[in-house]
Short mmCIF file of C-alpha atoms in Angstrom, two decimals:
data_model
loop_
_atom_site.label_atom_id
_atom_site.label_comp_id
_atom_site.label_asym_id
_atom_site.label_seq_id
_atom_site.Cartn_x
_atom_site.Cartn_y
_atom_site.Cartn_z
CA MET A 1 0.04 -0.01 0.01
CA THR A 2 1.32 3.36 -0.94
CA PRO A 3 1.57 6.17 1.61
CA GLN A 4 -1.30 7.87 -0.12
CA GLY A 5 -3.61 5.06 -0.07
CA PRO A 6 -5.00 5.09 3.40
CA SER A 7 -5.21 8.83 3.51
CA ALA A 8 -7.09 8.91 0.21
CA ASP A 9 -9.49 6.22 1.41
CA VAL A 10 -10.25 8.10 4.62
CA LYS A 11 -10.80 11.31 2.60
CA GLY A 12 -13.19 9.46 0.38
CA ARG A 13 -15.22 8.03 3.22
CA THR A 14 -15.31 11.42 4.93
CA ARG A 15 -16.81 13.06 1.75
CA ARG A 16 -19.44 10.29 1.42
CA TRP A 17 -20.42 10.81 4.91
CA LEU A 18 -20.64 14.58 4.56
CA ARG A 19 -22.89 14.05 1.58
CA LEU A 20 -25.15 11.78 3.46
CA THR A 21 -25.43 14.12 6.36
CA ASP A 22 -26.08 17.11 4.04
CA ARG A 23 -29.08 15.47 2.14
CA PRO A 24 -31.68 15.76 5.11
CA ASP A 25 -30.73 19.54 5.35
CA GLU A 26 -31.48 19.81 1.60
CA SER A 27 -34.61 17.95 1.99
CA ARG A 28 -35.66 20.00 4.89
CA ARG A 29 -34.83 23.05 2.91
CA THR A 30 -36.86 21.88 0.07
CA ASP A 31 -39.83 21.03 2.25
CA ARG A 32 -39.50 24.42 3.98
CA GLY A 33 -39.62 26.01 0.61
CA ASP A 34 -42.63 24.08 -0.49
CA ARG A 35 -44.37 24.79 2.76
CA ALA A 36 -43.66 28.51 2.26
CA HIS A 37 -45.33 28.22 -1.17
CA GLY A 38 -48.46 26.53 0.23
CA GLY A 39 -47.72 22.96 1.36
CA SER A 40 -45.22 20.21 2.16
CA GLY A 41 -43.06 19.05 -0.55
CA THR A 42 -44.48 15.62 -0.68
CA GLY A 43 -47.99 16.97 -0.55
CA ALA A 44 -47.25 19.38 -3.27
CA ARG A 45 -45.74 16.73 -5.43
CA GLN A 46 -48.72 14.46 -4.88
CA ARG A 47 -51.13 17.35 -5.70
CA ALA A 48 -49.11 18.09 -8.76
CA ALA A 49 -49.32 14.45 -9.74
CA GLY A 50 -53.05 14.40 -8.99
CA ASN A 51 -53.68 17.44 -11.07
CA GLY A 52 -51.79 16.08 -13.87
CA ARG A 53 -53.97 12.96 -13.83
CA GLY A 54 -57.10 15.01 -13.58
CA SER A 55 -56.29 17.16 -16.40
CA GLY A 56 -55.65 14.09 -18.48
CA THR A 57 -59.00 12.59 -17.62
CA ARG A 58 -61.02 15.68 -18.37
CA SER A 59 -59.27 16.15 -21.73
CA ARG A 60 -60.49 12.76 -22.88
CA ILE A 61 -64.18 12.50 -24.18
CA ASP A 62 -66.12 9.25 -24.44
CA PRO A 63 -66.29 8.35 -28.20
CA ARG A 64 -69.89 7.33 -27.80
CA MET A 65 -70.87 10.74 -26.38
CA SER A 66 -69.03 12.42 -29.30
CA ALA A 67 -70.83 10.24 -31.87
CA ARG A 68 -74.26 10.97 -30.21
CA ARG A 69 -73.60 14.66 -30.20
CA THR A 70 -72.66 14.56 -33.84
CA ALA A 71 -75.84 12.55 -34.67
CA VAL A 72 -77.96 15.10 -32.90
CA ILE A 73 -76.49 18.07 -34.76
CA ARG A 74 -76.99 16.23 -38.03
CA GLU A 75 -80.62 15.44 -37.23
CA GLN A 76 -81.35 19.05 -36.29
CA GLY A 77 -79.80 20.14 -39.61
CA ARG A 78 -81.98 17.69 -41.50
CA ARG A 79 -85.06 18.92 -39.73
CA ARG A 80 -84.36 22.48 -40.59
CA LEU A 81 -83.69 21.61 -44.18
CA LEU A 82 -86.96 19.69 -44.31
CA ALA A 83 -88.87 22.60 -42.90
CA VAL A 84 -87.37 24.90 -45.45
CA VAL A 85 -88.22 22.51 -48.23
CA ILE A 86 -91.80 22.10 -47.06
CA GLY A 87 -92.21 25.91 -46.85
CA LEU A 88 -90.92 26.41 -50.31
CA ALA A 89 -93.11 23.64 -51.65
CA GLY A 90 -96.16 24.98 -49.95
CA THR A 91 -95.59 28.45 -51.23
CA ALA A 92 -94.93 27.15 -54.75
CA GLY A 93 -98.21 25.12 -54.52
CA LEU A 94 -100.27 28.11 -53.44
CA VAL A 95 -98.79 30.14 -56.31
CA GLY A 96 -99.68 27.35 -58.72
CA ILE A 97 -103.17 27.01 -57.45
CA TRP A 98 -103.74 30.80 -57.60
CA ALA A 99 -102.47 30.83 -61.19
CA LEU A 100 -104.64 27.92 -62.14
CA LEU A 101 -107.79 29.66 -60.65
CA GLN A 102 -107.03 32.57 -62.89
CA THR A 103 -107.27 30.52 -66.12
CA PRO A 104 -110.46 30.38 -68.20
CA LEU A 105 -111.01 26.90 -66.76
CA PHE A 106 -112.23 28.51 -63.53
CA SER A 107 -113.90 31.53 -65.11
CA ALA A 108 -117.59 32.58 -65.13
CA ARG A 109 -118.42 30.83 -68.34
CA SER A 110 -121.88 29.56 -67.31
CA ILE A 111 -124.22 32.33 -66.23
CA THR A 112 -127.74 31.43 -65.30
CA VAL A 113 -130.40 34.22 -64.83
CA LEU A 114 -133.77 33.27 -63.29
CA GLY A 115 -136.81 35.53 -62.59
CA ASN A 116 -136.20 38.02 -65.27
CA VAL A 117 -138.98 39.27 -67.56
CA HIS A 118 -138.23 42.75 -68.58
CA GLU A 119 -134.43 42.66 -68.09
CA THR A 120 -132.60 40.24 -70.55
CA PRO A 121 -129.87 37.88 -69.31
CA ALA A 122 -127.25 39.83 -71.20
CA GLN A 123 -128.22 43.07 -69.45
CA VAL A 124 -128.20 41.31 -65.99
CA ALA A 125 -124.82 39.77 -66.65
CA ALA A 126 -123.36 42.98 -67.92
CA GLN A 127 -124.70 44.98 -64.93
CA ALA A 128 -123.11 42.22 -62.61
CA GLY A 129 -119.75 42.66 -64.26
CA LEU A 130 -119.73 39.25 -65.78
CA ALA A 131 -119.83 40.09 -69.46
CA ASP A 132 -116.05 39.33 -69.91
CA HIS A 133 -116.29 36.08 -67.97
CA PRO A 134 -113.86 36.97 -65.09
CA PRO A 135 -112.26 34.31 -62.93
CA LEU A 136 -114.68 33.06 -60.23
CA LEU A 137 -111.95 34.06 -57.72
CA ASP A 138 -112.69 37.68 -58.64
CA VAL A 139 -116.49 37.54 -58.43
CA ASP A 140 -117.85 39.43 -55.46
CA ALA A 141 -121.39 38.14 -55.15
CA GLY A 142 -122.55 40.86 -52.76
CA ALA A 143 -121.23 43.66 -54.99
CA ALA A 144 -122.76 42.02 -58.13
CA SER A 145 -126.17 41.85 -56.37
CA THR A 146 -126.05 45.49 -55.52
CA ARG A 147 -125.16 46.43 -59.10
CA ILE A 148 -127.97 44.29 -60.56
CA GLU A 149 -130.59 45.83 -58.26
CA GLN A 150 -129.83 49.22 -59.94
CA LEU A 151 -131.49 47.99 -63.09
CA PRO A 152 -134.89 49.62 -63.41
CA TRP A 153 -137.13 46.54 -63.20
CA VAL A 154 -135.08 44.64 -60.47
CA ARG A 155 -136.36 44.87 -56.92
CA SER A 156 -133.89 42.39 -55.49
CA ALA A 157 -131.20 40.09 -56.70
CA THR A 158 -129.19 37.10 -55.39
CA VAL A 159 -125.80 36.01 -56.89
CA ARG A 160 -124.38 32.68 -56.07
CA VAL A 161 -120.98 31.36 -57.40
CA SER A 162 -120.91 27.70 -58.37
CA TRP A 163 -117.44 26.14 -58.99
CA PRO A 164 -115.80 25.54 -61.27
CA ASP A 165 -117.32 27.96 -63.83
CA GLY A 166 -120.85 28.77 -62.90
CA VAL A 167 -122.72 31.85 -61.57
CA HIS A 168 -126.36 31.72 -60.70
CA ILE A 169 -128.39 34.91 -60.49
CA THR A 170 -131.96 34.98 -59.19
CA ILE A 171 -133.87 38.33 -59.52
CA THR A 172 -137.32 39.59 -58.38
CA GLU A 173 -138.81 42.23 -60.62
CA GLU A 174 -140.83 45.16 -59.66
CA THR A 175 -144.61 45.09 -60.16
CA PRO A 176 -146.11 48.26 -61.75
CA ARG A 177 -148.39 50.13 -59.44
CA PHE A 178 -149.10 53.26 -61.27
CA VAL A 179 -148.81 54.80 -64.80
CA ALA A 180 -147.52 58.28 -65.01
CA SER A 181 -148.17 60.82 -67.75
CA GLY A 182 -146.37 64.13 -68.23
CA PRO A 183 -147.04 67.28 -70.27
CA GLY A 184 -145.71 65.68 -73.37
CA GLY A 185 -148.09 62.72 -73.17
CA GLY A 186 -147.16 59.08 -73.27
CA TRP A 187 -147.11 56.66 -70.29
CA ASP A 188 -144.39 55.51 -68.00
CA LEU A 189 -144.81 52.59 -65.59
CA LEU A 190 -143.97 53.39 -61.93
CA SER A 191 -143.24 51.07 -58.97
CA ALA A 192 -144.85 51.65 -55.51
CA ASP A 193 -141.93 53.79 -54.39
CA GLY A 194 -141.99 56.10 -57.55
CA ARG A 195 -139.26 54.44 -59.48
CA VAL A 196 -139.60 54.77 -63.27
CA LEU A 197 -139.64 51.28 -64.65
CA GLY A 198 -139.89 52.26 -68.36
CA PRO A 199 -142.23 53.54 -71.04
CA SER A 200 -145.53 51.83 -71.98
CA ALA A 201 -147.04 51.78 -75.38
CA SER A 202 -150.45 52.26 -73.94
CA ARG A 203 -152.15 52.97 -70.66
CA PRO A 204 -152.35 49.58 -68.79
CA PRO A 205 -155.78 48.82 -67.50
CA GLY A 206 -156.29 48.61 -63.66
CA LEU A 207 -153.50 51.09 -62.90
CA VAL A 208 -154.16 54.38 -61.34
CA LEU A 209 -153.16 57.23 -63.65
CA LEU A 210 -150.66 59.65 -62.04
CA THR A 211 -150.62 62.99 -63.98
CA VAL A 212 -147.69 65.12 -63.02
CA PRO A 213 -146.51 68.59 -64.02
CA ARG A 214 -143.14 67.25 -65.14
CA ALA A 215 -142.29 64.47 -67.48
CA PRO A 216 -140.92 61.36 -65.63
CA GLY A 217 -137.32 60.90 -65.99
CA ALA A 218 -135.30 58.00 -67.59
CA ALA A 219 -135.90 54.37 -66.52
CA GLY A 220 -134.34 53.74 -63.07
CA SER A 221 -134.90 57.40 -61.89
CA HIS A 222 -137.47 58.41 -59.31
CA LEU A 223 -140.20 61.15 -59.42
CA SER A 224 -139.30 64.60 -58.28
CA SER A 225 -140.41 65.95 -54.90
CA VAL A 226 -143.36 67.76 -56.39
CA ASP A 227 -144.48 64.74 -58.41
CA GLY A 228 -144.01 62.73 -55.30
CA ALA A 229 -146.91 64.51 -53.58
CA GLY A 230 -149.22 62.72 -55.96
CA LEU A 231 -147.34 59.37 -55.30
CA GLU A 232 -147.81 59.87 -51.55
CA VAL A 233 -151.61 60.26 -52.08
CA ALA A 234 -151.87 57.42 -54.49
CA THR A 235 -150.11 54.99 -52.14
CA THR A 236 -152.17 55.99 -48.96
CA LEU A 237 -155.67 56.08 -50.32
CA PRO A 238 -158.09 54.29 -47.72
CA PRO A 239 -159.90 51.16 -48.63
CA SER A 240 -163.20 52.99 -48.25
CA PHE A 241 -162.86 54.71 -51.65
CA ALA A 242 -159.50 53.62 -53.10
CA ALA A 243 -161.17 51.48 -55.71
CA GLN A 244 -163.12 54.51 -57.01
CA VAL A 245 -160.10 56.56 -57.71
CA THR A 246 -159.08 56.29 -61.44
CA GLY A 247 -156.45 59.14 -61.49
CA VAL A 248 -154.31 61.52 -59.25
CA THR A 249 -153.35 64.82 -60.75
CA VAL A 250 -150.62 67.01 -59.19
CA GLU A 251 -150.53 70.67 -60.17
CA ALA A 252 -147.43 72.79 -60.38
CA ALA A 253 -148.07 74.30 -56.95
CA GLY A 254 -148.23 70.79 -55.41
CA TRP A 255 -152.05 70.63 -55.04
CA VAL A 256 -153.50 67.21 -55.62
CA GLN A 257 -156.88 66.34 -57.14
CA LEU A 258 -158.57 62.95 -57.49
CA SER A 259 -160.61 61.67 -60.44
CA MET A 260 -163.33 59.28 -59.37
CA THR A 261 -165.31 56.65 -61.26
CA THR A 262 -168.71 58.42 -60.58
CA PRO A 263 -167.38 60.72 -62.10
CA ILE A 264 -166.76 63.44 -59.56
CA LEU A 265 -163.56 65.35 -58.55
CA VAL A 266 -161.93 65.59 -55.11
CA ASP A 267 -159.68 68.56 -54.35
CA LEU A 268 -157.26 67.53 -51.57
CA GLY A 269 -155.21 70.67 -51.53
CA SER A 270 -151.72 70.00 -50.37
CA ALA A 271 -150.58 66.58 -49.41
CA THR A 272 -150.84 67.33 -45.68
CA GLU A 273 -153.23 66.01 -43.02
CA LEU A 274 -154.29 63.27 -45.41
CA PRO A 275 -156.06 61.05 -42.76
CA ALA A 276 -158.47 63.81 -41.85
CA LYS A 277 -159.17 64.76 -45.43
CA TYR A 278 -159.75 61.13 -46.36
CA GLU A 279 -162.32 60.92 -43.50
CA ASP A 280 -164.14 63.89 -44.90
CA VAL A 281 -164.30 62.33 -48.42
CA SER A 282 -165.51 59.04 -47.11
CA SER A 283 -168.32 60.71 -45.13
CA ILE A 284 -169.51 62.77 -48.10
CA LEU A 285 -169.42 59.71 -50.48
CA ALA A 286 -171.51 57.73 -48.07
CA ALA A 287 -174.12 60.30 -47.23
CA ALA A 288 -174.44 62.92 -49.98
CA SER A 289 -176.27 62.57 -53.28
CA LEU A 290 -173.70 63.45 -55.74
CA HIS A 291 -174.06 64.04 -59.52
CA ASN A 292 -171.66 63.86 -62.31
CA GLY A 293 -169.11 66.66 -62.35
CA ASP A 294 -169.61 67.63 -58.73
CA VAL A 295 -166.43 68.71 -56.99
CA ILE A 296 -165.70 67.77 -53.33
CA ASP A 297 -163.27 70.20 -51.67
CA VAL A 298 -161.46 68.91 -48.53
CA SER A 299 -158.50 71.15 -48.67
CA ILE A 300 -159.48 72.45 -45.28
CA PRO A 301 -159.97 69.31 -42.96
CA LYS A 302 -163.28 69.15 -41.01
CA ALA A 303 -164.76 71.94 -43.30
CA PRO A 304 -165.51 70.11 -46.72
CA THR A 305 -167.70 71.64 -49.36
CA VAL A 306 -169.45 70.26 -52.47
CA THR A 307 -169.63 72.33 -55.61
CA PRO A 308 -172.22 71.17 -58.15
CA GLY A 309 -170.91 70.45 -61.52
#
């Protein structure tokens, strides 16, 4: 053994012993440092290891859940697409139906008119706005009825649409109640409300003649207010002598005179207080002995007079 052998061996063992004795201090220093930062060294390492494991677990997703989520998203997309397709198809269908209903196939090609005597079917159809055979979709039955009722002879009208191409019209015509004659002569038929129905070639029998100071207007018009005084009298005559009245004459001033079958004349004066005047006329006709041409004046109610003819 060389002189340096034992000495070197001792030095080596001494250094190993110092290193072993120094490690607990280092460990303690490390632990103290860890505790200063929030925990023991071992606990910190364990927590770090645990955190690492947790992060790894959370980052992994079950493939089945991922597939299910993808399937749900795809199904929602398909449903939205289906809704859009259905909406577009519905809109296109409505547009197509509307266009089809505007074609001649669904137009007013078959027009039936019932109840007409004086108005021709062509006149009724034209007045209803059906002369050009419009689409049934555009036919307003209420408005068409109103227009038809403006025809002179039509009292009421009913319009009914019948798909695919029919329109049925039923009208009720006026019944002439009076015949009017103006200064120029001739005769015009009148309804009960004074509507001019149209001219007549002769005086119809059985109708009261209404002689007015102004010629009646065109067919469809009504008598003027002055002429209307005679109409008011003609429509309110009492049953006691209405059948004996053959004519009602209206003067320009509005005074009214009755022509009777006897024949006698009755001066009513103005068309006011008619019930009282009618009562006076009834009393005289029932009690007095009258002669042709006599004139009964009841222009002042309750004070009638009789003038011999």
